[in-house]
Short mmCIF file of C-alpha atoms and ligand atoms in Angstrom, two decimals:
data_model
loop_
_atom_site.label_atom_id
_atom_site.label_comp_id
_atom_site.label_asym_id
_atom_site.label_seq_id
_atom_site.Cartn_x
_atom_site.Cartn_y
_atom_site.Cartn_z
CA MET A 2 0.00 0.00 0.00
CA LYS A 3 2.81 2.38 0.87
CA SER A 4 4.60 1.75 -2.45
CA GLY A 5 1.28 2.39 -4.23
CA MET A 6 0.91 5.70 -2.37
CA LEU A 7 4.45 6.71 -3.32
CA ALA A 8 3.75 5.75 -6.94
CA ALA A 9 0.61 7.91 -6.93
CA GLU A 10 2.52 10.87 -5.49
CA ALA A 11 5.33 10.56 -8.03
CA THR A 12 2.82 10.21 -10.88
CA PHE A 13 0.91 13.29 -9.72
CA LYS A 14 4.13 15.33 -9.61
CA ALA A 15 5.17 14.02 -13.03
CA LEU A 16 1.80 15.05 -14.53
CA VAL A 17 1.50 18.43 -12.79
CA GLU A 18 5.11 19.57 -12.55
CA GLY A 19 6.67 17.48 -15.31
CA SER A 20 9.15 15.88 -12.89
CA SER A 21 10.77 12.54 -13.67
CA MET A 22 9.29 9.26 -12.46
CA ASP A 23 12.74 8.55 -11.00
CA LEU A 24 11.27 10.32 -7.98
CA TYR A 25 9.28 7.17 -7.25
CA TRP A 26 12.41 5.06 -6.88
CA GLU A 27 14.13 7.78 -4.80
CA ASN A 28 11.15 8.02 -2.44
CA ILE A 29 10.95 4.24 -2.08
CA LYS A 30 14.59 4.21 -0.95
CA LYS A 31 13.92 6.97 1.60
CA SER A 32 10.78 5.33 3.02
CA TRP A 33 10.36 2.83 5.86
CA ILE A 34 9.46 0.04 3.44
CA TRP A 35 13.01 0.07 2.04
CA GLU A 36 14.40 -0.26 5.56
CA GLU A 37 11.97 -3.08 6.33
CA LEU A 38 12.74 -4.97 3.12
CA TYR A 39 16.48 -4.56 3.67
CA ARG A 40 16.23 -5.98 7.20
CA SER A 41 14.40 -9.08 5.98
CA ARG A 42 16.31 -9.61 2.72
CA ASN A 43 18.15 -12.77 3.85
CA TYR A 44 15.25 -14.70 5.42
CA ARG A 45 13.90 -16.42 2.33
CA PRO A 46 17.16 -17.12 0.47
CA ALA A 47 18.60 -18.64 3.67
CA PHE A 48 16.23 -21.59 3.12
CA GLU A 49 18.01 -22.39 -0.17
CA TYR A 50 20.50 -24.21 2.10
CA GLY A 51 17.82 -26.42 3.69
CA PHE A 52 15.24 -26.04 6.45
CA ILE A 53 17.49 -26.25 9.54
CA PRO A 54 20.30 -24.01 8.17
CA GLY A 55 17.61 -21.60 6.93
CA MET A 56 16.00 -21.41 10.39
CA ALA A 57 19.38 -20.98 12.08
CA LEU A 58 20.59 -18.27 9.71
CA SER A 59 17.29 -16.41 9.85
CA ALA A 60 17.37 -16.48 13.67
CA VAL A 61 20.95 -15.16 13.75
CA GLU A 62 20.01 -12.42 11.28
CA ARG A 63 16.84 -11.52 13.17
CA TYR A 64 17.94 -11.66 16.81
CA ILE A 65 21.68 -10.96 16.73
CA PHE A 66 22.47 -8.87 13.66
CA LYS A 67 18.95 -7.36 13.40
CA GLY A 68 19.10 -7.29 9.60
CA LYS A 69 22.65 -5.97 9.40
CA LEU A 70 24.58 -9.05 8.27
CA PRO A 71 27.40 -7.75 6.05
CA PHE A 72 26.24 -9.77 3.02
CA THR A 73 23.11 -10.40 1.01
CA LEU A 74 22.20 -13.96 0.11
CA LYS A 75 20.94 -14.65 -3.40
CA HIS A 76 18.02 -16.76 -4.51
CA GLY A 77 19.26 -19.76 -6.47
CA LYS A 78 16.72 -19.30 -9.28
CA PRO A 79 13.57 -17.36 -10.10
CA ASP A 80 10.25 -18.64 -8.70
CA HIS A 81 8.96 -19.93 -12.02
CA GLU A 82 12.02 -22.19 -12.39
CA ALA A 83 11.37 -23.65 -8.94
CA THR A 84 8.15 -25.35 -10.11
CA ASP A 85 8.75 -29.11 -10.36
CA MET A 86 7.18 -31.48 -12.84
CA ALA A 87 4.01 -33.12 -11.47
CA ASN A 88 5.45 -36.66 -11.72
CA LEU A 89 7.98 -35.82 -8.98
CA HIS A 90 5.23 -35.30 -6.39
CA SER A 91 2.12 -36.96 -4.98
CA PRO A 92 -1.18 -35.08 -4.89
CA ILE A 93 -1.85 -33.37 -1.55
CA GLN A 94 -5.20 -34.13 0.08
CA TYR A 95 -6.32 -30.86 1.65
CA PRO A 96 -8.97 -30.89 4.39
CA LYS A 97 -12.33 -29.42 3.41
CA PRO A 98 -12.90 -25.79 4.49
CA ASP A 99 -14.63 -25.70 7.87
CA GLY A 100 -16.45 -22.38 7.33
CA GLN A 101 -14.90 -21.06 10.58
CA VAL A 102 -11.25 -20.35 9.85
CA SER A 103 -11.06 -21.72 6.30
CA PHE A 104 -13.53 -21.02 3.50
CA ASP A 105 -14.28 -22.31 0.02
CA VAL A 106 -13.24 -20.30 -3.03
CA PRO A 107 -16.70 -18.90 -3.95
CA SER A 108 -17.25 -17.60 -0.37
CA SER A 109 -13.77 -16.06 -0.21
CA LEU A 110 -14.27 -14.48 -3.61
CA TYR A 111 -17.65 -13.09 -2.58
CA ARG A 112 -16.07 -11.46 0.50
CA SER A 113 -13.34 -9.86 -1.62
CA ASN A 114 -15.90 -7.76 -3.56
CA THR A 115 -13.79 -8.26 -6.67
CA ASN A 116 -15.18 -6.56 -9.72
CA HIS A 117 -13.93 -5.69 -13.20
CA GLU A 118 -15.88 -4.01 -15.99
CA HIS A 119 -16.92 -6.76 -18.38
CA ASN A 120 -16.51 -4.73 -21.59
CA GLN A 121 -12.76 -4.15 -21.28
CA PRO A 122 -9.85 -6.01 -22.92
CA PRO A 123 -8.78 -8.97 -20.72
CA HIS A 124 -6.00 -7.99 -18.35
CA LEU A 125 -4.63 -11.56 -18.28
CA ARG A 126 -3.17 -12.68 -21.60
CA LEU A 127 -1.29 -15.73 -22.82
CA ARG A 128 1.82 -14.98 -24.84
CA ASP A 129 1.47 -18.38 -26.52
CA PRO A 130 -2.10 -19.77 -26.26
CA THR A 131 -0.93 -23.34 -26.86
CA ILE A 132 1.41 -23.58 -23.83
CA PRO A 133 -1.31 -24.46 -21.26
CA GLU A 134 -2.47 -27.54 -23.19
CA ILE A 135 0.90 -28.77 -24.49
CA VAL A 136 3.14 -27.94 -21.50
CA ASN A 137 1.39 -26.80 -18.31
CA LEU A 138 -1.32 -29.46 -18.15
CA PRO A 139 0.60 -32.59 -19.24
CA GLN A 140 3.89 -31.75 -17.50
CA TYR A 141 2.91 -29.65 -14.48
CA ALA A 142 -0.70 -30.81 -13.87
CA GLY A 143 -2.07 -27.36 -14.68
CA PRO A 144 -0.45 -25.34 -11.87
CA GLU A 145 -2.34 -22.13 -12.67
CA SER A 146 -5.62 -23.89 -11.81
CA ARG A 147 -4.10 -24.80 -8.40
CA TYR A 148 -2.20 -21.78 -7.14
CA CYS A 149 -4.69 -19.13 -8.27
CA PRO A 150 -6.72 -18.26 -5.15
CA ALA A 151 -9.69 -17.06 -7.21
CA ARG A 152 -10.06 -20.01 -9.59
CA VAL A 153 -9.46 -17.72 -12.54
CA TYR A 154 -7.82 -20.51 -14.53
CA GLU A 155 -9.89 -23.60 -15.26
CA TYR A 156 -9.15 -26.51 -17.55
CA VAL A 157 -12.43 -27.43 -19.19
CA SER A 158 -13.06 -30.44 -21.43
CA ASP A 159 -15.47 -30.16 -24.35
CA GLU A 160 -17.75 -32.88 -25.73
CA ASN A 161 -14.88 -34.22 -27.90
CA GLY A 162 -12.66 -34.70 -24.86
CA ASP A 163 -10.38 -31.76 -25.83
CA THR A 164 -9.23 -29.82 -22.78
CA LYS A 165 -8.77 -26.06 -22.99
CA LEU A 166 -7.75 -23.42 -20.49
CA HIS A 167 -10.52 -20.94 -19.68
CA ILE A 168 -9.55 -17.64 -18.05
CA ASN A 169 -12.19 -15.94 -15.89
CA ALA A 170 -10.28 -12.66 -15.62
CA GLN A 171 -13.13 -10.81 -13.90
CA ASN A 172 -12.50 -12.85 -10.70
CA CYS A 173 -8.82 -11.88 -10.45
CA LEU A 174 -7.68 -10.81 -6.97
CA HIS A 175 -4.49 -9.14 -8.25
CA CYS A 176 -2.14 -11.33 -6.20
CA LYS A 177 0.11 -11.71 -9.32
CA ALA A 178 1.02 -15.30 -8.47
CA CYS A 179 0.38 -16.31 -12.10
CA ASP A 180 2.70 -13.60 -13.42
CA ILE A 181 5.51 -14.81 -11.18
CA LYS A 182 4.97 -18.56 -11.01
CA ASP A 183 3.93 -19.74 -14.48
CA PRO A 184 6.68 -22.26 -15.45
CA LYS A 185 7.09 -20.85 -18.98
CA GLN A 186 6.38 -17.20 -18.07
CA ASN A 187 3.55 -17.35 -20.56
CA ILE A 188 0.99 -15.34 -18.58
CA GLU A 189 1.10 -11.60 -19.09
CA TRP A 190 -0.57 -9.65 -16.26
CA THR A 191 -1.55 -6.14 -17.30
CA VAL A 192 -3.30 -3.46 -15.26
CA PRO A 193 -7.09 -3.61 -15.74
CA GLU A 194 -9.12 -0.59 -16.72
CA GLY A 195 -11.09 1.60 -14.36
CA GLY A 196 -9.54 0.65 -11.03
CA GLY A 197 -11.16 -2.78 -11.10
CA GLY A 198 -10.09 -5.49 -8.70
CA PRO A 199 -10.67 -6.61 -5.13
CA GLY A 200 -12.49 -4.22 -2.78
CA TYR A 201 -12.12 -5.56 0.76
CA THR A 202 -14.34 -3.52 3.04
CA VAL A 203 -13.24 -4.69 6.49
CA MET A 204 -9.48 -4.20 6.26
S1 SF4 B 10 -3.18 -12.47 -10.19
FE1 SF4 B 10 -3.67 -14.00 -8.62
S2 SF4 B 10 -5.88 -14.00 -8.53
FE2 SF4 B 10 -5.33 -12.99 -10.43
S3 SF4 B 10 -5.34 -14.61 -11.94
FE3 SF4 B 10 -3.25 -14.45 -11.21
S4 SF4 B 10 -3.10 -15.96 -9.58
FE4 SF4 B 10 -5.27 -15.60 -9.95
#
């Protein structure tokens, strides 16, 4: 939210005063979010070395150095390359939502108040429309239909048994998981028109 506010301020100045959008980046670096991100930069990459070393290193960073370790660990690879082929894993049996602390997708979606104008170009596009059926489904068991929290991506079979990916872009919650995680980086997430998206009212 803070980075969005800084982006809005820099955009306003660029439009009214003609200043450069470099101001956005400068303001990010001066803000508390930069400090916070810097302090926590080593937590996730520490787990590249395994669970126990990751826990130990994160604890040392957190409680002793307080985010000031004199080095920055790197991630081994981007998120989309960390997706394994489906045949390397067994399906996970998740418990059914209990309606108390966990909820089904339609109820969660209803609570998010997500809305997009229907007569706009889709904000989720496939760079190559054949990738879902020839790569994602056979090799990765259709990961976009699993990680998307809003069930935007659905593999649907027609009467001939052909399976196609359907994209229900109007349900998108703007988490951007698909933009980051798609194994072939085939999903292009663009900003929707008219400020559409989730509208949580109790946050
Ligand atoms: S951004 Fe998130 S909610 Fe929207 S389609 Fe991608 S994974 Fe689903």
